[in-house]
PDB file of C-alpha atoms in Angstrom:
ATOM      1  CA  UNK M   1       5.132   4.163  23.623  1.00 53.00           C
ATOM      2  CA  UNK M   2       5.644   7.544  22.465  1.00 58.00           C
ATOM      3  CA  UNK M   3       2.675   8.754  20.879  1.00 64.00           C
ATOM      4  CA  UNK M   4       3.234  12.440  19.872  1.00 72.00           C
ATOM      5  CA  UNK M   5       2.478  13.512  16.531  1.00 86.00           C
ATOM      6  CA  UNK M   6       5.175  13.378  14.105  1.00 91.00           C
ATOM      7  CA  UNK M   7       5.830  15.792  11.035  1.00 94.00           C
ATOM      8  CA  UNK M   8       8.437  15.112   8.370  1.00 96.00           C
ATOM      9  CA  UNK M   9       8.674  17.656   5.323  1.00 97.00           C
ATOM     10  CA  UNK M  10      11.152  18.347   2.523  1.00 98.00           C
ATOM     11  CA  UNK M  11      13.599  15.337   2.812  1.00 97.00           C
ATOM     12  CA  UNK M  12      14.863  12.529   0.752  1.00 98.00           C
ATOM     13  CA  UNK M  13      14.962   9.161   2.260  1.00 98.00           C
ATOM     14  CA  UNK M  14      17.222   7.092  -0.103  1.00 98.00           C
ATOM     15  CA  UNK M  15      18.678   3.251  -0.133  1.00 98.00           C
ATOM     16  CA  UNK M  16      17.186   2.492   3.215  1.00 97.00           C
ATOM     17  CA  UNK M  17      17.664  -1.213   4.312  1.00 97.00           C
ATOM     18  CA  UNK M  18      16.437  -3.422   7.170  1.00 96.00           C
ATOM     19  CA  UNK M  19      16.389  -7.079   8.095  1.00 94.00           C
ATOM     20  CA  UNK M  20      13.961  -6.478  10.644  1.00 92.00           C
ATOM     21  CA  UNK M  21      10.506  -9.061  10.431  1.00 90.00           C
ATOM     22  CA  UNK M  22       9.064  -5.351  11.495  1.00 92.00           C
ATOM     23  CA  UNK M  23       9.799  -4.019   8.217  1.00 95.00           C
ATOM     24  CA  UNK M  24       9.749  -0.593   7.259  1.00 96.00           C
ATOM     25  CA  UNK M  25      12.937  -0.167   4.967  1.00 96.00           C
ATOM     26  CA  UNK M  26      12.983   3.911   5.372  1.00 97.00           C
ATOM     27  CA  UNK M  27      10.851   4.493   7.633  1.00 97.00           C
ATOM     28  CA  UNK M  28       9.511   2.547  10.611  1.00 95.00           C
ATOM     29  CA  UNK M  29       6.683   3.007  13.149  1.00 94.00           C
ATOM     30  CA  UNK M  30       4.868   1.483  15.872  1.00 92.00           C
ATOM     31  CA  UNK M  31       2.462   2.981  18.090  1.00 88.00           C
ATOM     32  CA  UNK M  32       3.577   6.109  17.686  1.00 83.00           C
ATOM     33  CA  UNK M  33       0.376   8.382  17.126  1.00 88.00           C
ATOM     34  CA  UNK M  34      -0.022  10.812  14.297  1.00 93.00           C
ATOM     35  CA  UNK M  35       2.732  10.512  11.708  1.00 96.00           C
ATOM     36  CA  UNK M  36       3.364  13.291   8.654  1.00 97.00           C
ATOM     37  CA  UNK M  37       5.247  13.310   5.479  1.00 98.00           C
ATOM     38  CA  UNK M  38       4.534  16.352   3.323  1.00 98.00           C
ATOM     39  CA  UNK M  39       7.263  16.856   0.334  1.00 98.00           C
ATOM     40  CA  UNK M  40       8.894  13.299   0.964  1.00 98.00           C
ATOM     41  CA  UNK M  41      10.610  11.338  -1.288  1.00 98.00           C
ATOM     42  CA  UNK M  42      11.233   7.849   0.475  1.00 98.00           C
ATOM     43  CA  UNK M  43      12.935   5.471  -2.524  1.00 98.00           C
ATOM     44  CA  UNK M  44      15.208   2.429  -3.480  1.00 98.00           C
ATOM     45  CA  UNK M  45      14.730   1.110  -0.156  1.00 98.00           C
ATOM     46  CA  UNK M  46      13.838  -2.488   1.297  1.00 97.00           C
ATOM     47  CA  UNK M  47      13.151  -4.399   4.013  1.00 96.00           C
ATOM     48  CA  UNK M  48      12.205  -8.285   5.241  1.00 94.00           C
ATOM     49  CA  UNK M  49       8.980  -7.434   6.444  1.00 93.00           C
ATOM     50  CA  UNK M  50       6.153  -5.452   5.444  1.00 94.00           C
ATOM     51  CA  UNK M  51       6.693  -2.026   4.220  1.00 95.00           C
ATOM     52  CA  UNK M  52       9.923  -2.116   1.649  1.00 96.00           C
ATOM     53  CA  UNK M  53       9.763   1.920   2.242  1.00 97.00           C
ATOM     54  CA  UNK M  54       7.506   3.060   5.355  1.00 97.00           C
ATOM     55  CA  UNK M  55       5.991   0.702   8.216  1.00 96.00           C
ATOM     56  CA  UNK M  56       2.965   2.512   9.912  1.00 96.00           C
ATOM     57  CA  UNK M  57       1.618   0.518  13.014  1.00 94.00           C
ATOM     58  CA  UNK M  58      -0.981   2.094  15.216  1.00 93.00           C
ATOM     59  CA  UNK M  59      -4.352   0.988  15.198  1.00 90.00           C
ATOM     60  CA  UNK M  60      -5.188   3.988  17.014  1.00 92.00           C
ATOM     61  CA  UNK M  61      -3.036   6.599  14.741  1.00 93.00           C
ATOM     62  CA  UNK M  62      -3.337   8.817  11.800  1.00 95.00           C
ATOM     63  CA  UNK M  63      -1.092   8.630   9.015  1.00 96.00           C
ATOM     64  CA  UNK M  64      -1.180  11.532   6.385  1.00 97.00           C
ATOM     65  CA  UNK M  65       1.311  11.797   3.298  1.00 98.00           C
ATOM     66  CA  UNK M  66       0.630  14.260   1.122  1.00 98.00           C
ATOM     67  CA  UNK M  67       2.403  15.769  -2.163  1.00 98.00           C
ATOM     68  CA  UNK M  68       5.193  12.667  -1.643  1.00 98.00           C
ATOM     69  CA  UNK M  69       6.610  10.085  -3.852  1.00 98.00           C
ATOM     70  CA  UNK M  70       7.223   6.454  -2.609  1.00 98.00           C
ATOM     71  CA  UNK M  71       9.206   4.998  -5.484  1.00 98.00           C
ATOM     72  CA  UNK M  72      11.316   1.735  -5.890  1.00 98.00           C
ATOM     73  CA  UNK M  73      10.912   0.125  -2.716  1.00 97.00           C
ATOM     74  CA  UNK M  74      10.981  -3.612  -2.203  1.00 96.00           C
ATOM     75  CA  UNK M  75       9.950  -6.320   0.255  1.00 94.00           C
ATOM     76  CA  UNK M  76      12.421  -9.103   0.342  1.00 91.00           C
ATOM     77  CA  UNK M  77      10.103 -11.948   2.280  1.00 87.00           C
ATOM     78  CA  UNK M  78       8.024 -13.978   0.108  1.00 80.00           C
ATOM     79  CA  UNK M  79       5.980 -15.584   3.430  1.00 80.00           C
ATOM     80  CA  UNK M  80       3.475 -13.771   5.793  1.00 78.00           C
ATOM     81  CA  UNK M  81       5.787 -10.977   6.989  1.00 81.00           C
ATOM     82  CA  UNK M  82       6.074  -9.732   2.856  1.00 83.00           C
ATOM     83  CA  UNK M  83       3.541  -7.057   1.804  1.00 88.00           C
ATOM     84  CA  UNK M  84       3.135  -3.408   0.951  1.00 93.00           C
ATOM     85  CA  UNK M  85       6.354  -2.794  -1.592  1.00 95.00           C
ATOM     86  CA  UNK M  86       6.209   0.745  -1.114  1.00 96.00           C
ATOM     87  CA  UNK M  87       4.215   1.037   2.023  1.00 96.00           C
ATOM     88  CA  UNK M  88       2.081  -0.997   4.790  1.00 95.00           C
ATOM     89  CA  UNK M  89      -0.028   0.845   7.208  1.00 95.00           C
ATOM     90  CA  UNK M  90      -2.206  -0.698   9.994  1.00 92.00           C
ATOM     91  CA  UNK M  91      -4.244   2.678  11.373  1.00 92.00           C
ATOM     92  CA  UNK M  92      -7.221   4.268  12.239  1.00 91.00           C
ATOM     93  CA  UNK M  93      -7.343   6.565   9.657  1.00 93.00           C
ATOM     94  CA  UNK M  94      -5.014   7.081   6.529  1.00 95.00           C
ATOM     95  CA  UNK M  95      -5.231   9.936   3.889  1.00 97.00           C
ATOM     96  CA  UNK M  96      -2.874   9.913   0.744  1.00 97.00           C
ATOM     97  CA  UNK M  97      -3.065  12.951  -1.629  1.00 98.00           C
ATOM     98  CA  UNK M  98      -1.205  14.508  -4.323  1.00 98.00           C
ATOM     99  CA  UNK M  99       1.574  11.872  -4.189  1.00 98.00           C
ATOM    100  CA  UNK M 100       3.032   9.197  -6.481  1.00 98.00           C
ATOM    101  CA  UNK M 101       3.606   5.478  -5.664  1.00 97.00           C
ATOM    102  CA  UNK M 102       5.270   3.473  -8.363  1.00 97.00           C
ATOM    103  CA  UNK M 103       7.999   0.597  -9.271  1.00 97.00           C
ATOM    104  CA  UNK M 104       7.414  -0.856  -5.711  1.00 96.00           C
ATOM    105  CA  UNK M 105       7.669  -4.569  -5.330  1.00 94.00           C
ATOM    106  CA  UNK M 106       6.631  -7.627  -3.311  1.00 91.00           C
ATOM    107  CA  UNK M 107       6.058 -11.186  -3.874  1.00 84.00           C
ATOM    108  CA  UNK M 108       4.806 -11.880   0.137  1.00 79.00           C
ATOM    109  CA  UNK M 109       1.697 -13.472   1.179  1.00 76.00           C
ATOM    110  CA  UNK M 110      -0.821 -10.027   1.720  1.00 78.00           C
ATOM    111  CA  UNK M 111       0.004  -8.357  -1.360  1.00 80.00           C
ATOM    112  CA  UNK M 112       0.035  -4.806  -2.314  1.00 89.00           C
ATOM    113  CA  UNK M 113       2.598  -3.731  -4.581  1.00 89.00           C
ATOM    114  CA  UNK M 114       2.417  -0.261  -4.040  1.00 91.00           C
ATOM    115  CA  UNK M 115       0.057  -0.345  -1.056  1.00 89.00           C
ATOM    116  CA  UNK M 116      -1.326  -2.428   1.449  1.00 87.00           C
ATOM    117  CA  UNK M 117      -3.779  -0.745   4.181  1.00 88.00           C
ATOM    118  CA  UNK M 118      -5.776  -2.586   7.069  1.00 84.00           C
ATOM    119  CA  UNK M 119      -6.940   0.713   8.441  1.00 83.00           C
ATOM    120  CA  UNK M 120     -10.220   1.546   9.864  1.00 83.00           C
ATOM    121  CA  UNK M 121     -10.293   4.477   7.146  1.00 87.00           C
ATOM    122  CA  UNK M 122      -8.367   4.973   3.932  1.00 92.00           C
ATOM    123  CA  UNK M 123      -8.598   8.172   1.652  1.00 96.00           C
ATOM    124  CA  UNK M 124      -6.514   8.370  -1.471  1.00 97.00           C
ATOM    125  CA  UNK M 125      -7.259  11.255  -3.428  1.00 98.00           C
ATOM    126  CA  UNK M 126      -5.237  13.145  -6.723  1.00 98.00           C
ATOM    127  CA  UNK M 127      -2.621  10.619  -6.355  1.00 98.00           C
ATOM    128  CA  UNK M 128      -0.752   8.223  -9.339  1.00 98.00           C
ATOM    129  CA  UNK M 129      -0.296   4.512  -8.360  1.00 97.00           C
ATOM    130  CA  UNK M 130       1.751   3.051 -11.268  1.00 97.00           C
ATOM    131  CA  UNK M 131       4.067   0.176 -12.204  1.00 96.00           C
ATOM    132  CA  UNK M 132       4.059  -1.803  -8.990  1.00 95.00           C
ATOM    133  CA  UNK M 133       3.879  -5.505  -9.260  1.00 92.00           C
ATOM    134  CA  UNK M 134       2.467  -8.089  -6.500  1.00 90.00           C
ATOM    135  CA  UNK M 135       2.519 -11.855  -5.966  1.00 80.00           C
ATOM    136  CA  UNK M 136       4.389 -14.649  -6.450  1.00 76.00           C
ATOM    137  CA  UNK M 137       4.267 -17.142  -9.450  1.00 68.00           C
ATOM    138  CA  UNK M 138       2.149 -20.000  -9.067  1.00 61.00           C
ATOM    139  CA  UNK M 139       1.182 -19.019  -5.679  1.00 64.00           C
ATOM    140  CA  UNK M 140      -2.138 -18.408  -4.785  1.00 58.00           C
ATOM    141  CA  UNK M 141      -1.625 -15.994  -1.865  1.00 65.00           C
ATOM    142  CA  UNK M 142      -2.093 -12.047  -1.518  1.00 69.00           C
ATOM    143  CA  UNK M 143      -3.469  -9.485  -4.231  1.00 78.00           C
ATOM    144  CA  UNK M 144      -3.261  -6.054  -5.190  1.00 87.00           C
ATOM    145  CA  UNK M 145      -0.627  -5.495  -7.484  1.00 89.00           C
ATOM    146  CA  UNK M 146      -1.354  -1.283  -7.127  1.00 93.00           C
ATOM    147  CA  UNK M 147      -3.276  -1.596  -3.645  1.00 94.00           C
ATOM    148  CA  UNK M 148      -4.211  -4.114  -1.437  1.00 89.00           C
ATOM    149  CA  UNK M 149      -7.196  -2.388   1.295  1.00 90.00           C
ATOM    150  CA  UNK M 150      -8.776  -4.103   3.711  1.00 84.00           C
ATOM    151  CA  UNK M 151     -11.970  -2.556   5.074  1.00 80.00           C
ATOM    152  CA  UNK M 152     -13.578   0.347   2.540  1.00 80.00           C
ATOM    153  CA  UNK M 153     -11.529   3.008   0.702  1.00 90.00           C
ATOM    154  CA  UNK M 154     -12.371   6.322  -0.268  1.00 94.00           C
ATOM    155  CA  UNK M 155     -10.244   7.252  -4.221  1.00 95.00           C
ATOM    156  CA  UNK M 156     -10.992  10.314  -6.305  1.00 97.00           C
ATOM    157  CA  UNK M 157      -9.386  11.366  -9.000  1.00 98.00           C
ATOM    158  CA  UNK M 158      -6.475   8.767  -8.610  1.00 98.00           C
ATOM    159  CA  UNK M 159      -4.637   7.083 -11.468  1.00 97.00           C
ATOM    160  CA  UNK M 160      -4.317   3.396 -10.851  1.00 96.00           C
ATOM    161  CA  UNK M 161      -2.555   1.922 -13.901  1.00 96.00           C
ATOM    162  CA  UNK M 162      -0.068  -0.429 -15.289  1.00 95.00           C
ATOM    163  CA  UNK M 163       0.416  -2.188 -12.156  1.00 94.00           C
ATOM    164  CA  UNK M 164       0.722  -6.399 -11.603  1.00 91.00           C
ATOM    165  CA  UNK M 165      -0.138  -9.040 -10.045  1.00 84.00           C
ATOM    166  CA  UNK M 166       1.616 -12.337 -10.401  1.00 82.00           C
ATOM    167  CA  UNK M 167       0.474 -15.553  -8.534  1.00 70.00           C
ATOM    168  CA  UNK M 168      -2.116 -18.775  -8.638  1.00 60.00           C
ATOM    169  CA  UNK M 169      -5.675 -18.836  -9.820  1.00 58.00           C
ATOM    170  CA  UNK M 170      -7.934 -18.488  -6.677  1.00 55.00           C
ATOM    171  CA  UNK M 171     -11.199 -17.135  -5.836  1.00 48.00           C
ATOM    172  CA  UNK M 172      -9.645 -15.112  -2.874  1.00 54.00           C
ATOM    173  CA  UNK M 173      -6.386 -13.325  -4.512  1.00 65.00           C
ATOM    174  CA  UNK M 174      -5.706 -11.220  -7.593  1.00 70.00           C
ATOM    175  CA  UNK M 175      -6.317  -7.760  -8.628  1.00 82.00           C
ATOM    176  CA  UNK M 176      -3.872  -6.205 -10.753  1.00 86.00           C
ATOM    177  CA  UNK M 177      -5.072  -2.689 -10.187  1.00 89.00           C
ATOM    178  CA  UNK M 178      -6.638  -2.728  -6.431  1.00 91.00           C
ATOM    179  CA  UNK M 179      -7.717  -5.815  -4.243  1.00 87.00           C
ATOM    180  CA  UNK M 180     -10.307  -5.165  -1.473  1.00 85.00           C
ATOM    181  CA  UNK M 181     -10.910  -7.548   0.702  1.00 77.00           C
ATOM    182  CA  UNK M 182     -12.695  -8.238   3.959  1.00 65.00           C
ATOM    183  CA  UNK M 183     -14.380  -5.574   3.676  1.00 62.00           C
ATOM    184  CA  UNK M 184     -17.423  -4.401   6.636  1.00 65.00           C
ATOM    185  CA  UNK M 185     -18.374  -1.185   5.021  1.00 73.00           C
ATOM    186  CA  UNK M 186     -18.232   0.375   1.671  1.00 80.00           C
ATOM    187  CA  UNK M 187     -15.525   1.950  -1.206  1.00 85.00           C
ATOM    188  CA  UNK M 188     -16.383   5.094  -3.436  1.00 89.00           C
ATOM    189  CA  UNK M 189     -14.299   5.533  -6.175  1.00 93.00           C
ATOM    190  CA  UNK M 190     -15.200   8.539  -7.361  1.00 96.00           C
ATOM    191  CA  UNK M 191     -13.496   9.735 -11.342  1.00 97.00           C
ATOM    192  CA  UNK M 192     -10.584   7.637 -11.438  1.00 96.00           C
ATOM    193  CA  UNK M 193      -9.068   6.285 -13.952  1.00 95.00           C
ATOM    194  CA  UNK M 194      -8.363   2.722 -13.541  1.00 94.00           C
ATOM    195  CA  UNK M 195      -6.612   0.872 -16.239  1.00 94.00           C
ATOM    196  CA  UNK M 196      -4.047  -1.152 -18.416  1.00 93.00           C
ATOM    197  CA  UNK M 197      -3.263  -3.225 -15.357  1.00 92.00           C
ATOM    198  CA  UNK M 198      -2.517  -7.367 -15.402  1.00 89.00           C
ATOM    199  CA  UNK M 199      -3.511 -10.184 -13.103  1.00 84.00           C
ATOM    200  CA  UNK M 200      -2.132 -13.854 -13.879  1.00 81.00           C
ATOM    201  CA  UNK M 201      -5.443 -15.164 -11.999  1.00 70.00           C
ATOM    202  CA  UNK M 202      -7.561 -16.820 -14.426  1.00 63.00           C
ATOM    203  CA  UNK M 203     -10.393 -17.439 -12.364  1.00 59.00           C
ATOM    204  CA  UNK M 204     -12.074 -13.972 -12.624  1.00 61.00           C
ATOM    205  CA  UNK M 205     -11.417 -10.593 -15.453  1.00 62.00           C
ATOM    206  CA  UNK M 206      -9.770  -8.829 -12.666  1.00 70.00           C
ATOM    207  CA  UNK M 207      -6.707  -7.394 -14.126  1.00 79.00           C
ATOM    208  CA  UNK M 208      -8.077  -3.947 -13.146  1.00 82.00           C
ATOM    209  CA  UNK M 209     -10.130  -4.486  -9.875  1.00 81.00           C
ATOM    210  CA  UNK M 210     -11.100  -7.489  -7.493  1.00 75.00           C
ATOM    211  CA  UNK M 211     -13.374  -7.120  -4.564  1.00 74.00           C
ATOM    212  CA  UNK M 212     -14.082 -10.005  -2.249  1.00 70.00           C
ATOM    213  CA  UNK M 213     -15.528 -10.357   1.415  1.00 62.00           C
TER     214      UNK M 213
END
């Protein structure tokens, strides 16, 4: 695999598509090392598998987007290969600031409407996550209609609201804000505001936040 670092800056990634299980509608990649988006706008894309706009796949890679917007993206498969809307990211370490993600959508099994993360290391800071939606009715599968991290999280001063999740009652799933789940080690959320988000899971008041191990 090719694993030099990566930079993209100043570009528009529009009405990306793929049928590819791999997902990744815009932007797709796997063991590639350090990837970079600084000034990107990646939008209206989809894609069959996780990541309706960007796929990141490197358990031993860095991704870093900073002052972007992931808007609009959607992930077609409502099964195990559907999460992350706007993006999915499996890494060692992931930092998100000054950057929008909004109106992304999927109703697959992990969740994340906006976001899902299995890194080892997640840092969102000065960042908006707004009006994605999660989940699938009646289904009691995924979570995270804003986020969906596994592991801890670092998030300061990150806006979290009207996001959704829609799905079965269950004691695992839900979170209309942020799910975190499976977590080894610890989140700060630091002055955030987290708030006017919606969970159809009746089983717990977690229309904001749900946190389970």
């Amino acid at each position: 695999a090719n694993t030099s670092a990566l930079s993209i800056s100043g570009m528009t990634l529009t009405n990306g598509k793929t049928t590819s299980v791999y997902g990744g509608g815009a932007v797709q990649s796997y063991y590639s090392g350090k990837l970079s988006l600084d000034h990107v706008v990646i939008k209206n894309s989809t894609a069959a598998g996780p990541g309706g706009g960007l796929m990141f796949s490197d358990a031993t890679g860095d991704l870093i987007v900073k002052n972007s917007t992931i808007d609009g993206n959607s992930v077609t498969d409502v099964g195990a290969n559907g999460a992350g809307g706007g993006l999915s990211v499996f890494a060692q370490d992931v930092t998100i600031s000054n950057s929008t993600i909004s109106n992304n959508t999927t109703a697959g099994f992990y969740g994340g409407g906006g976001a899902l993360s299995g890194s080892s290391s997640i840092v969102i800071t000065n960042t908006t996550v707004a009006g994605n939606s999660a989940g699938n009715a009646g289904v009691a599968s995924g979570g995270g209609g804003g986020l969906s991290i596994s592991n801890g999280a670092t998030i300061v001063n990150t806006t979290i609201a009207n996001n959704a999740w829609v799905g079965g009652n269950s004691v695992n799933n839900g979170g209309g804000g942020l799910s975190v789940f499976n977590t080894s080690s610890n989140s700060v959320l630091t002055n955030n505001i987290i708030a006017n988000n919606t969970s159809t899971n009746s089983n717990f008041s977690d229309n904001d936040v749900i946190v389970t191990h």
